[in-house]
mmCIF file of C-alpha atoms in Angstrom:
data_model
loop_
_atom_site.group_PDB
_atom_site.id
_atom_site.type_symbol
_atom_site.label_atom_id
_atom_site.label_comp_id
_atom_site.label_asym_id
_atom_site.label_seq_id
_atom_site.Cartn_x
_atom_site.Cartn_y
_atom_site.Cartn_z
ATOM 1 C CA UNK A 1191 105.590 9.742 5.205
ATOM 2 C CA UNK A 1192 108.129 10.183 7.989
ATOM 3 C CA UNK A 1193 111.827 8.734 7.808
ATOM 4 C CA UNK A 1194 112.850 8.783 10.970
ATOM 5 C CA UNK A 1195 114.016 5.684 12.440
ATOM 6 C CA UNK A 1196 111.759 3.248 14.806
ATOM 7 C CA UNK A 1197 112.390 3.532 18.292
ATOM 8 C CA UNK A 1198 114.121 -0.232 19.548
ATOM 9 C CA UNK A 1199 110.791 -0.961 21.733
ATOM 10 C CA UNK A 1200 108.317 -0.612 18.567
ATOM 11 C CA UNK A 1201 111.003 -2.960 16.362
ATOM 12 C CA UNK A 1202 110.631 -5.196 18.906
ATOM 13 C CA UNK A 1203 107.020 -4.752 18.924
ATOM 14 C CA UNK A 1204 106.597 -4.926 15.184
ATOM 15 C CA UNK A 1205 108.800 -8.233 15.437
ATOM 16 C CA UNK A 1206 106.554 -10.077 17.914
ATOM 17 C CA UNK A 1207 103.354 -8.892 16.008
ATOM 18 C CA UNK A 1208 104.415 -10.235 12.905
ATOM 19 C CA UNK A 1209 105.422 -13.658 14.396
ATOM 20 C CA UNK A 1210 102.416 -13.950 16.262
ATOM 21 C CA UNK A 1211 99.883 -12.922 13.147
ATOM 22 C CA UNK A 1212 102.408 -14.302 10.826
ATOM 23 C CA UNK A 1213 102.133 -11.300 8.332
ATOM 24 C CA UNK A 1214 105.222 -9.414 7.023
ATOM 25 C CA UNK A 1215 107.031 -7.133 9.084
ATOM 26 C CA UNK A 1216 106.744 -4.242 6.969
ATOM 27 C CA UNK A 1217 103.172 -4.151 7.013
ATOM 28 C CA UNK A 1218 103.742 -3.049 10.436
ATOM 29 C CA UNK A 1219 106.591 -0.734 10.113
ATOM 30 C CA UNK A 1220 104.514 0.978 7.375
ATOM 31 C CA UNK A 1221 101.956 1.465 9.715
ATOM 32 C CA UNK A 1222 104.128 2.378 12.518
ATOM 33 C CA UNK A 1223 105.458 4.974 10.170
ATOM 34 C CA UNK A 1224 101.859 5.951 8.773
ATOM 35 C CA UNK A 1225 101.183 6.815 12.502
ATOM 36 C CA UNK A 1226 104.378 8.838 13.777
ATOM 37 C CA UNK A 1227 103.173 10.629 10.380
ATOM 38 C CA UNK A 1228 99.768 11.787 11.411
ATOM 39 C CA UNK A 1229 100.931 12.520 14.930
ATOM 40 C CA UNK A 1230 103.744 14.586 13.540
ATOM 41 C CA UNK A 1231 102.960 16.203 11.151
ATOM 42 C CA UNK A 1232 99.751 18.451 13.001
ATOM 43 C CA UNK A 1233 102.203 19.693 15.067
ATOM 44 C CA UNK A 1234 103.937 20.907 11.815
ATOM 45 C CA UNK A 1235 101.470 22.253 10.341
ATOM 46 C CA UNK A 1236 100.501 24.518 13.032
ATOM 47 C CA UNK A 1237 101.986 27.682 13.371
ATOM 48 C CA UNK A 1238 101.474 30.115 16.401
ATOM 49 C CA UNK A 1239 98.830 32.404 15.133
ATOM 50 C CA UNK A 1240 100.461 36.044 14.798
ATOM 51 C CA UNK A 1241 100.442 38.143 17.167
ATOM 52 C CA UNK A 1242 98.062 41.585 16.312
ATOM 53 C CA UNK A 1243 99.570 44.447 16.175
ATOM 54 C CA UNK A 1244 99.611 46.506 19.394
ATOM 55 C CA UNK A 1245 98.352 49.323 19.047
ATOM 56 C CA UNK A 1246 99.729 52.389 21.076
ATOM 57 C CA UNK A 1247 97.442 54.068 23.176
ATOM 58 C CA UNK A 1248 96.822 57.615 23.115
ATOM 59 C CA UNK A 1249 99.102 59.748 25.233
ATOM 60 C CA UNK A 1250 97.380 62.503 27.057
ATOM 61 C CA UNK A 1251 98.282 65.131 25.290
ATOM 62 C CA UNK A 1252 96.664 63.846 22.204
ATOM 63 C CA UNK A 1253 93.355 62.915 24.260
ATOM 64 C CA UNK A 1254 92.971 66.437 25.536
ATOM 65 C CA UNK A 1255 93.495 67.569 22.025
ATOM 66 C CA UNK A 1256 90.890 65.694 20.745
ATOM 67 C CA UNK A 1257 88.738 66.147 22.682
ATOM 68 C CA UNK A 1258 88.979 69.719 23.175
ATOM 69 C CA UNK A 1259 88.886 70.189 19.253
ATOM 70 C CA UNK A 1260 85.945 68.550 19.671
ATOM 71 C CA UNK A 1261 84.388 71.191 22.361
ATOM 72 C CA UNK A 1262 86.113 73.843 20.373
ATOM 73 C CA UNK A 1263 88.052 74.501 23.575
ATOM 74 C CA UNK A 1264 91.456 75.656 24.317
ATOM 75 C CA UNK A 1265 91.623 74.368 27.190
ATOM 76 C CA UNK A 1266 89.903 72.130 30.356
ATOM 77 C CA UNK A 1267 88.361 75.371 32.024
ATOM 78 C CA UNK A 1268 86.698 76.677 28.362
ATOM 79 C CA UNK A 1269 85.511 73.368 27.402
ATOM 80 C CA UNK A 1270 83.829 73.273 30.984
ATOM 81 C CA UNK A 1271 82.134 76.223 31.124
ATOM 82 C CA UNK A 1272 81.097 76.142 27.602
ATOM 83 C CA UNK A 1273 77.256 75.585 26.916
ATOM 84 C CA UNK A 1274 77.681 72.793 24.242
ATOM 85 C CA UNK A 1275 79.877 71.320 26.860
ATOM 86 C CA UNK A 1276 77.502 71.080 29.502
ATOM 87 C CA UNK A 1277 74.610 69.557 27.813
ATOM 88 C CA UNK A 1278 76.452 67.259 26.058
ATOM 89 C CA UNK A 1279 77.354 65.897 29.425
ATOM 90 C CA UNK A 1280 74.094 66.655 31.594
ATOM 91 C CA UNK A 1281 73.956 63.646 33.741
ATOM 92 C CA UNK A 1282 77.459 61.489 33.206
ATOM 93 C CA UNK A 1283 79.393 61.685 36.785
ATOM 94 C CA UNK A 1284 82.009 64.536 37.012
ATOM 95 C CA UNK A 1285 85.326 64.214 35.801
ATOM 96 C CA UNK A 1286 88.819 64.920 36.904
ATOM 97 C CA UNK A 1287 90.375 66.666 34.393
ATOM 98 C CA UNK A 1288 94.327 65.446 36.118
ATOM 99 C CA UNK A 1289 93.237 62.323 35.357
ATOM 100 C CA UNK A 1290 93.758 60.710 31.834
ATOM 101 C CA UNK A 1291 90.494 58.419 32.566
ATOM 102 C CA UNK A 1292 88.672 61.021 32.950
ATOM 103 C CA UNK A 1293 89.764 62.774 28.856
ATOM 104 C CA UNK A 1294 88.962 58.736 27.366
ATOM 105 C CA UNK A 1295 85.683 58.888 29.008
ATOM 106 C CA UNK A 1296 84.547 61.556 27.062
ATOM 107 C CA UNK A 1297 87.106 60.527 23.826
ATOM 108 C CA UNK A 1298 84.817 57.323 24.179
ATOM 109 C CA UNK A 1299 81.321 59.063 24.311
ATOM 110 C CA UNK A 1300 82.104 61.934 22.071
ATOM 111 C CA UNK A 1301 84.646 60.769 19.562
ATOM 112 C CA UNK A 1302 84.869 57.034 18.872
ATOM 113 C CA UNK A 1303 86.825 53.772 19.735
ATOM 114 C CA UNK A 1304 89.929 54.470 21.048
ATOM 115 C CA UNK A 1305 92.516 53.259 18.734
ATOM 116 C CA UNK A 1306 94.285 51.098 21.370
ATOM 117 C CA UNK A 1307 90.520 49.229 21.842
ATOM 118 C CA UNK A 1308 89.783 48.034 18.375
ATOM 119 C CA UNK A 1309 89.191 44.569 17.735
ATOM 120 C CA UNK A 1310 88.943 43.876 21.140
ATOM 121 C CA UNK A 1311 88.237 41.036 22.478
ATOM 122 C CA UNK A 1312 86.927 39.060 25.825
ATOM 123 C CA UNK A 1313 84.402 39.201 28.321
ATOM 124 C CA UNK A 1314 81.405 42.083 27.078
ATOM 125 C CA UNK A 1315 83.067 42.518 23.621
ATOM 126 C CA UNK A 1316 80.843 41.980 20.280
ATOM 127 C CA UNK A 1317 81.817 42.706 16.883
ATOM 128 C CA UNK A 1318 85.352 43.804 19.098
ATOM 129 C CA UNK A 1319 83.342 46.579 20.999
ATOM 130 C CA UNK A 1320 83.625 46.619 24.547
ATOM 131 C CA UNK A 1321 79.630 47.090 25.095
ATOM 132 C CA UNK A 1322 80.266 47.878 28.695
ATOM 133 C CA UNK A 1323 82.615 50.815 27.459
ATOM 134 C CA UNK A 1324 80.938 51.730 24.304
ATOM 135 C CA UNK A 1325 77.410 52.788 23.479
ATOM 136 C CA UNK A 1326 77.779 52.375 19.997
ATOM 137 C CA UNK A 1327 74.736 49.707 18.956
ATOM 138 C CA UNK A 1328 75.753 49.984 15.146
ATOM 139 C CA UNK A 1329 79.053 48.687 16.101
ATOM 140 C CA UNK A 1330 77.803 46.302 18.686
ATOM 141 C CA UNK A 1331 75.312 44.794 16.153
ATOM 142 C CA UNK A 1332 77.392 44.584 13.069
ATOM 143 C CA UNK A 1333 75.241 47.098 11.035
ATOM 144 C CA UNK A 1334 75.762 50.179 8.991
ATOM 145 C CA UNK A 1335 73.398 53.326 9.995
ATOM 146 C CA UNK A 1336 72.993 54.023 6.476
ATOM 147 C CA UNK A 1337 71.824 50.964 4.824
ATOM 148 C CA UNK A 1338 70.698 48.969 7.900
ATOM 149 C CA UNK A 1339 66.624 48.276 7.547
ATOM 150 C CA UNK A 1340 64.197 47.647 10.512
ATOM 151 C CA UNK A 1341 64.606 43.713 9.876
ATOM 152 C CA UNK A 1342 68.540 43.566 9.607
ATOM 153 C CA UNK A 1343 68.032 45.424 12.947
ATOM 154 C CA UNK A 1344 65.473 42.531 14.325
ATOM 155 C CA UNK A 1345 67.435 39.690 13.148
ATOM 156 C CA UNK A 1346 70.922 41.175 14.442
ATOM 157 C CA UNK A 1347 69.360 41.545 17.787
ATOM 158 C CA UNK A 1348 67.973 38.352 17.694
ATOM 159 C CA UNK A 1349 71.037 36.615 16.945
ATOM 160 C CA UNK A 1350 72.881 37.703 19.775
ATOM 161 C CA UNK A 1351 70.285 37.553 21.882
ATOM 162 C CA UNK A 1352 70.074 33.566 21.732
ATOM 163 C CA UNK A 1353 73.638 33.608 22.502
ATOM 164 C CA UNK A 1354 73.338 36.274 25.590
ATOM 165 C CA UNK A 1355 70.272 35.436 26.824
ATOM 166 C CA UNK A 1356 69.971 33.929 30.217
ATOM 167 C CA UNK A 1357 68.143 31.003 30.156
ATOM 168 C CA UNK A 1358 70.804 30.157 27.102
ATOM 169 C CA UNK A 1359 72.851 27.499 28.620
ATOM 170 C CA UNK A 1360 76.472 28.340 28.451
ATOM 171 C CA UNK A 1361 76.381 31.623 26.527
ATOM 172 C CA UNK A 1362 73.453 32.988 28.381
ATOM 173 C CA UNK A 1363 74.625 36.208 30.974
ATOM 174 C CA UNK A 1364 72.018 38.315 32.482
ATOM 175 C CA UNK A 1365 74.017 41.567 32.285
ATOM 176 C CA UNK A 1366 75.315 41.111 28.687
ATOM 177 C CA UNK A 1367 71.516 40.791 27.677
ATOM 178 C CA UNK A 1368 70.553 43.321 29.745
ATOM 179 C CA UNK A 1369 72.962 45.933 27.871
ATOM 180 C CA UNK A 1370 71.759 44.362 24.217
ATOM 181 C CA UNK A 1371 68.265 45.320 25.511
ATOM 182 C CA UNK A 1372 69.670 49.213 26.154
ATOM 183 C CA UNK A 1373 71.396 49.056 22.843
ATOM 184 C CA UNK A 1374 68.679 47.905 20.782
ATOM 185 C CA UNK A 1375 66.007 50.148 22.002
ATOM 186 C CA UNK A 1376 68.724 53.089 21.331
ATOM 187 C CA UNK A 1377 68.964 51.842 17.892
ATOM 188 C CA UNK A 1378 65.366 51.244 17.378
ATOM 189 C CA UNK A 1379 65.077 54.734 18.596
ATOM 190 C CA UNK A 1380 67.409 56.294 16.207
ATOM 191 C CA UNK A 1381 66.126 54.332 12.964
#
């Protein structure tokens, strides 16, 4: 229980409560105490949560080198007119290769999660996967390819679609849902 000292107007509080119920004055100042306690010691007891750790984001350098290792490039104008190049990307909007957007568009669809976009967290973000970023449904639905069956697959989608679905008061958002919908049949379509 706390020992710090009664403020004067709560004394005098405790003094004219006690003379009007004619019970002891510590029975007050006990409970006076008991409740600076409880509204103290929260307050206490809660610490900031730590802060994560930030991670650095890849420089552009390392993007193109990733990403070109990936081609088997040495360079923007190989990877370009290479063949595996080409059809990996049939149909995605053209890049600009002076931009650094443009290299963690295809790090995204070709490699993996940036490491600056782990964990992340906020608007479109499940299982910290940016679903409007990502097209990575294993990710997105908390599964693992390998030992994942057909009903872990139902009842994941299921489960997020109460949350995202529209008529879902609260939770519900049309374009959420609408990119679980594109997700699932991708990972119905794979399994």
């Amino acid at each position: 229980m706390t020992t710090q000292p009664l403020a004067s107007q709560v004394q005098a509080e405790i003094t004219r409560l006690s003379q009007l119920h004619n019970v002891e004055p510590n029975v007050f100042q006990e409970f006076a105490l008991l409740v600076l306690a409880s509204t103290t010691s929260p307050k206490k007891a809660t610490k900031s949560k730590p802060k994560a750790k930030k991670i650095k984001a890849l420089t552009l350098p390392q993007l193109k080198a990733a990403v070109l290792g990936y081609f088997e490039a040495k360079d923007a104008k190989a990877m370009q007119r290479s063949g595996t190049y080409k059809m990996a990307t049939d149909g995605m909007e053209s890049l600009n290769f002076s931009y650094k957007a443009s290299w963690e568009v295809l790090y995204r669809k070709f490699i993996g999660v940036l490491p600056n976009e782990r964990d992340q967290e906020g608007y479109g973000c499940i299982n910290g996967i940016n679903i409007f970023e990502y097209s990575r449904p294993w990710d997105t639905f908390g599964l693992n390819p390998k030992s994942a069956t057909t009903d872990d697959i139902k009842q994941s989608y299921r489960s997020l679609s109460k949350i995202y679905h529209p008529d879902t008061p609260e939770t519900g958002d049309a374009k959420i849902f609408d990119r679980l919908n594109t997700l699932y049949r991708s990972i119905c379509a794979e399994a």
